[in-house]
Amino acid sequence: MEIWKLGLERVSHKLYHESGLLGVSGISSDPRELLEVEAGEPRAAMALAL
């Protein structure tokens, strides 16, 4: 396993900009956009289910 040494700014950016729906789906943080592609994108469906 690789251990990353991230600074506070990078961790903050990941938490506030790259996690949640965007982090799970890899598509968008907007649930409306995920609903549009849910049928064809398993990761979008998984993000919405969570």
JSON list of N, CA, C and O in Angstrom, two decimals, residues 8-27:
[
{"chain": "A", "resi": 8, "resn": "LEU", "atom": "N", "xyz": [-2.00, 20.05, 4.35]},
{"chain": "A", "resi": 8, "resn": "LEU", "atom": "CA", "xyz": [-3.33, 20.43, 4.80]},
{"chain": "A", "resi": 8, "resn": "LEU", "atom": "C", "xyz": [-4.17, 21.00, 3.66]},
{"chain": "A", "resi": 8, "resn": "LEU", "atom": "O", "xyz": [-5.35, 20.69, 3.53]},
{"chain": "A", "resi": 9, "resn": "GLU", "atom": "N", "xyz": [-3.57, 21.81, 2.81]},
{"chain": "A", "resi": 9, "resn": "GLU", "atom": "CA", "xyz": [-4.32, 22.40, 1.69]},
{"chain": "A", "resi": 9, "resn": "GLU", "atom": "C", "xyz": [-4.80, 21.33, 0.72]},
{"chain": "A", "resi": 9, "resn": "GLU", "atom": "O", "xyz": [-5.93, 21.39, 0.24]},
{"chain": "A", "resi": 10, "resn": "ARG", "atom": "N", "xyz": [-3.96, 20.33, 0.44]},
{"chain": "A", "resi": 10, "resn": "ARG", "atom": "CA", "xyz": [-4.34, 19.27, -0.50]},
{"chain": "A", "resi": 10, "resn": "ARG", "atom": "C", "xyz": [-5.44, 18.39, 0.09]},
{"chain": "A", "resi": 10, "resn": "ARG", "atom": "O", "xyz": [-6.37, 18.00, -0.60]},
{"chain": "A", "resi": 11, "resn": "VAL", "atom": "N", "xyz": [-5.33, 18.08, 1.37]},
{"chain": "A", "resi": 11, "resn": "VAL", "atom": "CA", "xyz": [-6.37, 17.29, 2.04]},
{"chain": "A", "resi": 11, "resn": "VAL", "atom": "C", "xyz": [-7.69, 18.05, 2.03]},
{"chain": "A", "resi": 11, "resn": "VAL", "atom": "O", "xyz": [-8.74, 17.49, 1.73]},
{"chain": "A", "resi": 12, "resn": "SER", "atom": "N", "xyz": [-7.63, 19.33, 2.34]},
{"chain": "A", "resi": 12, "resn": "SER", "atom": "CA", "xyz": [-8.82, 20.17, 2.32]},
{"chain": "A", "resi": 12, "resn": "SER", "atom": "C", "xyz": [-9.46, 20.19, 0.94]},
{"chain": "A", "resi": 12, "resn": "SER", "atom": "O", "xyz": [-10.68, 20.06, 0.79]},
{"chain": "A", "resi": 13, "resn": "HIS", "atom": "N", "xyz": [-8.63, 20.33, -0.10]},
{"chain": "A", "resi": 13, "resn": "HIS", "atom": "CA", "xyz": [-9.15, 20.34, -1.47]},
{"chain": "A", "resi": 13, "resn": "HIS", "atom": "C", "xyz": [-9.84, 19.01, -1.79]},
{"chain": "A", "resi": 13, "resn": "HIS", "atom": "O", "xyz": [-10.92, 18.99, -2.37]},
{"chain": "A", "resi": 14, "resn": "LYS", "atom": "N", "xyz": [-9.21, 17.91, -1.44]},
{"chain": "A", "resi": 14, "resn": "LYS", "atom": "CA", "xyz": [-9.80, 16.59, -1.70]},
{"chain": "A", "resi": 14, "resn": "LYS", "atom": "C", "xyz": [-11.14, 16.44, -0.99]},
{"chain": "A", "resi": 14, "resn": "LYS", "atom": "O", "xyz": [-12.10, 15.94, -1.57]},
{"chain": "A", "resi": 15, "resn": "LEU", "atom": "N", "xyz": [-11.22, 16.85, 0.26]},
{"chain": "A", "resi": 15, "resn": "LEU", "atom": "CA", "xyz": [-12.45, 16.71, 1.03]},
{"chain": "A", "resi": 15, "resn": "LEU", "atom": "C", "xyz": [-13.58, 17.57, 0.48]},
{"chain": "A", "resi": 15, "resn": "LEU", "atom": "O", "xyz": [-14.72, 17.13, 0.41]},
{"chain": "A", "resi": 16, "resn": "TYR", "atom": "N", "xyz": [-13.26, 18.79, 0.09]},
{"chain": "A", "resi": 16, "resn": "TYR", "atom": "CA", "xyz": [-14.30, 19.72, -0.33]},
{"chain": "A", "resi": 16, "resn": "TYR", "atom": "C", "xyz": [-14.60, 19.71, -1.83]},
{"chain": "A", "resi": 16, "resn": "TYR", "atom": "O", "xyz": [-15.65, 20.20, -2.24]},
{"chain": "A", "resi": 17, "resn": "HIS", "atom": "N", "xyz": [-13.68, 19.15, -2.65]},
{"chain": "A", "resi": 17, "resn": "HIS", "atom": "CA", "xyz": [-13.88, 19.23, -4.09]},
{"chain": "A", "resi": 17, "resn": "HIS", "atom": "C", "xyz": [-13.82, 17.89, -4.82]},
{"chain": "A", "resi": 17, "resn": "HIS", "atom": "O", "xyz": [-14.22, 17.81, -5.97]},
{"chain": "A", "resi": 18, "resn": "GLU", "atom": "N", "xyz": [-13.30, 16.84, -4.19]},
{"chain": "A", "resi": 18, "resn": "GLU", "atom": "CA", "xyz": [-13.12, 15.57, -4.89]},
{"chain": "A", "resi": 18, "resn": "GLU", "atom": "C", "xyz": [-13.75, 14.39, -4.16]},
{"chain": "A", "resi": 18, "resn": "GLU", "atom": "O", "xyz": [-13.43, 13.25, -4.47]},
{"chain": "A", "resi": 19, "resn": "SER", "atom": "N", "xyz": [-14.61, 14.64, -3.20]},
{"chain": "A", "resi": 19, "resn": "SER", "atom": "CA", "xyz": [-15.23, 13.54, -2.47]},
{"chain": "A", "resi": 19, "resn": "SER", "atom": "C", "xyz": [-16.74, 13.58, -2.67]},
{"chain": "A", "resi": 19, "resn": "SER", "atom": "O", "xyz": [-17.24, 14.33, -3.49]},
{"chain": "A", "resi": 20, "resn": "GLY", "atom": "N", "xyz": [-17.45, 12.79, -1.94]},
{"chain": "A", "resi": 20, "resn": "GLY", "atom": "CA", "xyz": [-18.90, 12.77, -2.06]},
{"chain": "A", "resi": 20, "resn": "GLY", "atom": "C", "xyz": [-19.34, 12.17, -3.38]},
{"chain": "A", "resi": 20, "resn": "GLY", "atom": "O", "xyz": [-18.76, 11.20, -3.86]},
{"chain": "A", "resi": 21, "resn": "LEU", "atom": "N", "xyz": [-20.38, 12.73, -3.97]},
{"chain": "A", "resi": 21, "resn": "LEU", "atom": "CA", "xyz": [-20.92, 12.20, -5.22]},
{"chain": "A", "resi": 21, "resn": "LEU", "atom": "C", "xyz": [-19.87, 12.19, -6.34]},
{"chain": "A", "resi": 21, "resn": "LEU", "atom": "O", "xyz": [-19.79, 11.23, -7.10]},
{"chain": "A", "resi": 22, "resn": "LEU", "atom": "N", "xyz": [-19.09, 13.23, -6.43]},
{"chain": "A", "resi": 22, "resn": "LEU", "atom": "CA", "xyz": [-18.06, 13.28, -7.47]},
{"chain": "A", "resi": 22, "resn": "LEU", "atom": "C", "xyz": [-17.01, 12.21, -7.26]},
{"chain": "A", "resi": 22, "resn": "LEU", "atom": "O", "xyz": [-16.61, 11.52, -8.19]},
{"chain": "A", "resi": 23, "resn": "GLY", "atom": "N", "xyz": [-16.59, 12.01, -6.02]},
{"chain": "A", "resi": 23, "resn": "GLY", "atom": "CA", "xyz": [-15.57, 11.01, -5.74]},
{"chain": "A", "resi": 23, "resn": "GLY", "atom": "C", "xyz": [-16.05, 9.60, -6.04]},
{"chain": "A", "resi": 23, "resn": "GLY", "atom": "O", "xyz": [-15.30, 8.78, -6.56]},
{"chain": "A", "resi": 24, "resn": "VAL", "atom": "N", "xyz": [-17.30, 9.31, -5.75]},
{"chain": "A", "resi": 24, "resn": "VAL", "atom": "CA", "xyz": [-17.84, 7.97, -5.99]},
{"chain": "A", "resi": 24, "resn": "VAL", "atom": "C", "xyz": [-18.16, 7.77, -7.47]},
{"chain": "A", "resi": 24, "resn": "VAL", "atom": "O", "xyz": [-17.81, 6.74, -8.06]},
{"chain": "A", "resi": 25, "resn": "SER", "atom": "N", "xyz": [-18.79, 8.75, -8.09]},
{"chain": "A", "resi": 25, "resn": "SER", "atom": "CA", "xyz": [-19.23, 8.58, -9.47]},
{"chain": "A", "resi": 25, "resn": "SER", "atom": "C", "xyz": [-18.12, 8.83, -10.49]},
{"chain": "A", "resi": 25, "resn": "SER", "atom": "O", "xyz": [-18.11, 8.23, -11.56]},
{"chain": "A", "resi": 26, "resn": "GLY", "atom": "N", "xyz": [-17.22, 9.74, -10.16]},
{"chain": "A", "resi": 26, "resn": "GLY", "atom": "CA", "xyz": [-16.21, 10.14, -11.13]},
{"chain": "A", "resi": 26, "resn": "GLY", "atom": "C", "xyz": [-16.78, 10.97, -12.26]},
{"chain": "A", "resi": 26, "resn": "GLY", "atom": "O", "xyz": [-16.12, 11.24, -13.26]},
{"chain": "A", "resi": 27, "resn": "ILE", "atom": "N", "xyz": [-18.04, 11.40, -12.11]},
{"chain": "A", "resi": 27, "resn": "ILE", "atom": "CA", "xyz": [-18.73, 12.14, -13.17]},
{"chain": "A", "resi": 27, "resn": "ILE", "atom": "C", "xyz": [-19.07, 13.55, -12.74]},
{"chain": "A", "resi": 27, "resn": "ILE", "atom": "O", "xyz": [-18.70, 14.52, -13.39]}
]
